[in-house]
């Protein structure tokens, strides 16, 4: 088991009222799963993803990631944990505009203190694997959306994470580009990477092996 | 990693040209101003540091026995050194210098058409002068240079003046004596030109042994206070203890002076007051500007140093704030990068490092520009400040380089700290989702910083206004005398008896309405002595005095409140005096209201108790300014020029003043030909007399030279501070325009007019400036009041000045943001709304 959520809740105070973003959410993820989180806008999909990615806090419940109790961890420890095991892919790619493709790929490695030669090798590997060697010196603005997302995925993968969290990875892409990206996810999943994606689209959902449906912060089916 | 940071920083620099430009410009101006001020302050604070024994040299000051005994006086009588040598073995050397006053000097040679020069900076110095002070010799022997009578040590530029490229050693120079004879001096040594930072400033040193005869006669005197006495203490001497010890000297040694000169015992003379000696460390002499009567070179102004240090630091502060403000304003753009970096695993620490590195780089770049800028502008600054600052020798100094590097690091750290901590605290998800709510929290702080900047700028503007106002107030002050159109011809005492002939000649010239001789001319009436209302029971008090004649009082246009002027036809008038109102008041003879019933006319003033030399009061004049308008008008005794009862120390200071009629002298050309004619006249009478002249009104203006200089510098830095603040405001307006483009677009679609939008947008900033005005006004009021304390005559602190400053600040604000205002108000809302 890769991670487990147990009665997890998150709320915000608004006008003296508790508004639940997530309420008593419990589920687990095994290594090699490909999970789609679905639900209407405001149902708490992204919040859930962010909590799994340790980018956001929760108020109640337990979260175990690879046998570590995340709710008890210190900030620093937590960040080490996600740095090592989790990769993120965003709807709007979130590449750094001032860096080239190659430099964007290199960035996570810089934060993990890989040596220069190793970084070069890993970046070259990724460029190869995603067929973007020719684009390595271009800036994000010079790429199409699909290409940018490709770089985004490559960047998420470069540090060899166990889990990829993708927040509507095809949301800004046309259907053809979207399909390509989903194919890559499927391929990665086959290679053993666990994937959790948040999506609106029924079509994308079908790429996954399991679906979690959220409504108003609670799991409806899962 | 570092490489990655540099890459990002560099690409950001290039991409955001406007931001980069504003930032670098602001920082460069700030740092350059700070450097310039730093150089000035540094040079002011490092006077006299070049003397090898500098930390052991003290100037011996004494209580100001001619007036307020609590004040110190930098001048001492010749006997102080004699006493110290005998009673204070803690001194390794004690040396005296005496200012010989302006002298006419020429090279001794056969032909008659040789160049004469007026030497203003000529001192008499003892043969151990160079055992105390380390001035560098170019030629000559340190040991013997000032030993023999009629020896002369000259500086290199003086040597150049008389001898050109010839070797001056052993050559003769002649100095004009009062009776037109010339005494001969031998050049024994040439000094390298004096360092700029010496409080002793001389071109010529004459061996004190030259006046050995007079010295032998008067070596016991504590009253001939033309000397300055300096001592080097032996190593390891406790100066405080020594100062305590030498307090025993005045009672022991000065008694002779009080008995012989004032016919009083020491106790009677001091009358319970303390006649003290003070040891003033050499390094404090220049800058402290205290005590008065330092007669040997320039004085610093500690107040200017304080004011400018404060301004330098403030300007630096302003440009740091600018940097912070612009950086955080841009944070919405940077937030995304921060978010990504965080998600990809960057710790906060690293982000902080990155931003601080960025700001340090900005500072370093600006520092380079600033150094170049300073190098370019220093000449102009020197001209304004009357300084000889230079940057290059400072740059070569390793200590300075280390200081500079730490300055860059510190400033980078300081100006980068706020954006670093602010930006790095963003929550990654929020920034990535584009809902950077923290930007709004930052808004108050940014506004606060802008208010702070403008508070400083506006306070400076108000201060600068008042400095200007005070200066024009003092120059337009009613002096009690007519200062315009008075030409004063110097050195006429050298003409001897022929001066009367010259005076008569000028009198017959219809261009002149008045002509008169005087030994001192306002605002330079500085001599003084002790006078009393005649009678042994009356106390002797300090009065300023001036020797002149009735014609001169007429020329000044003084108003007589009682009595009459000196009458040349009455022989006995030469032993009469004219007093000013203040003198009458101090003598206890009432005020002008009481003159009718109890007239001071016919009463007597005297210097001693002997009835032989009591002087009758002939007239009382209304108070007029006879010294700088910085001071209140003190009591003045006007003596007749032929009065031989009072010792005449007017040598070398006789003037012939002539008021020209501006109806007959209309142009400066006419005035010049008038002056040329007088020069011709004097040359015919005695070709060895140096012709010099000045104008009374200009002399008065010159007393405010240093204030005027300060005003110019203050104006410059006020403008710079304002420019920096405006740069910040401009940047902030650009940012705000970007933030509000949608809001204003919607307003426009809903029917807002361009003018309404412009008002709406600029009111955001005008509000801030109004707050700044409210804050700045009391600060400025306080500072101005404090500064005006220096002056006897103060311009009133009127509120319209605050109004003008406020108005100009608002106008400047609106002008600064108007570019953004117009851009945003005129733009087609479709474009701004389509962004979504």
Short mmCIF file of N, CA and C in Angstrom, two decimals, chain B residues 485 660-675 695:
data_model
loop_
_atom_site.label_atom_id
_atom_site.label_comp_id
_atom_site.label_asym_id
_atom_site.label_seq_id
_atom_site.Cartn_x
_atom_site.Cartn_y
_atom_site.Cartn_z
N UNK B 485 26.33 100.00 -3.03
CA UNK B 485 27.16 100.99 -3.72
C UNK B 485 28.34 101.50 -2.90
N UNK B 660 29.56 105.28 -4.19
CA UNK B 660 29.38 105.90 -5.50
C UNK B 660 27.90 106.14 -5.75
N UNK B 661 27.68 107.11 -6.60
CA UNK B 661 26.33 107.56 -6.88
C UNK B 661 25.79 106.71 -8.04
N UNK B 662 24.76 105.95 -7.80
CA UNK B 662 24.34 105.06 -8.90
C UNK B 662 23.63 105.80 -10.01
N UNK B 663 23.44 107.11 -9.84
CA UNK B 663 22.92 107.87 -10.97
C UNK B 663 24.03 108.18 -11.96
N UNK B 664 25.23 108.39 -11.45
CA UNK B 664 26.32 108.70 -12.39
C UNK B 664 27.10 107.42 -12.76
N UNK B 665 27.02 106.39 -11.93
CA UNK B 665 27.68 105.13 -12.28
C UNK B 665 26.59 104.11 -12.55
N UNK B 666 26.26 103.98 -13.82
CA UNK B 666 25.10 103.15 -14.13
C UNK B 666 25.48 101.75 -14.53
N UNK B 667 26.54 101.60 -15.27
CA UNK B 667 26.89 100.27 -15.78
C UNK B 667 28.11 99.74 -15.05
N UNK B 668 28.31 98.44 -15.15
CA UNK B 668 29.48 97.85 -14.52
C UNK B 668 30.75 98.32 -15.22
N UNK B 669 30.61 98.67 -16.50
CA UNK B 669 31.76 99.20 -17.22
C UNK B 669 32.21 100.54 -16.63
N UNK B 670 31.22 101.38 -16.33
CA UNK B 670 31.55 102.67 -15.74
C UNK B 670 32.19 102.50 -14.37
N UNK B 671 31.66 101.54 -13.64
CA UNK B 671 32.20 101.26 -12.31
C UNK B 671 33.64 100.79 -12.44
N UNK B 672 33.87 99.91 -13.40
CA UNK B 672 35.21 99.37 -13.59
C UNK B 672 36.20 100.48 -13.95
N UNK B 673 35.78 101.41 -14.80
CA UNK B 673 36.73 102.46 -15.17
C UNK B 673 37.01 103.38 -13.98
N UNK B 674 35.99 103.51 -13.13
CA UNK B 674 36.19 104.28 -11.90
C UNK B 674 37.25 103.60 -11.02
N UNK B 675 37.12 102.28 -10.90
CA UNK B 675 38.07 101.52 -10.09
C UNK B 675 39.47 101.58 -10.71
N UNK B 695 33.39 95.13 -2.26
CA UNK B 695 32.15 95.89 -2.09
C UNK B 695 31.48 95.49 -0.79
#
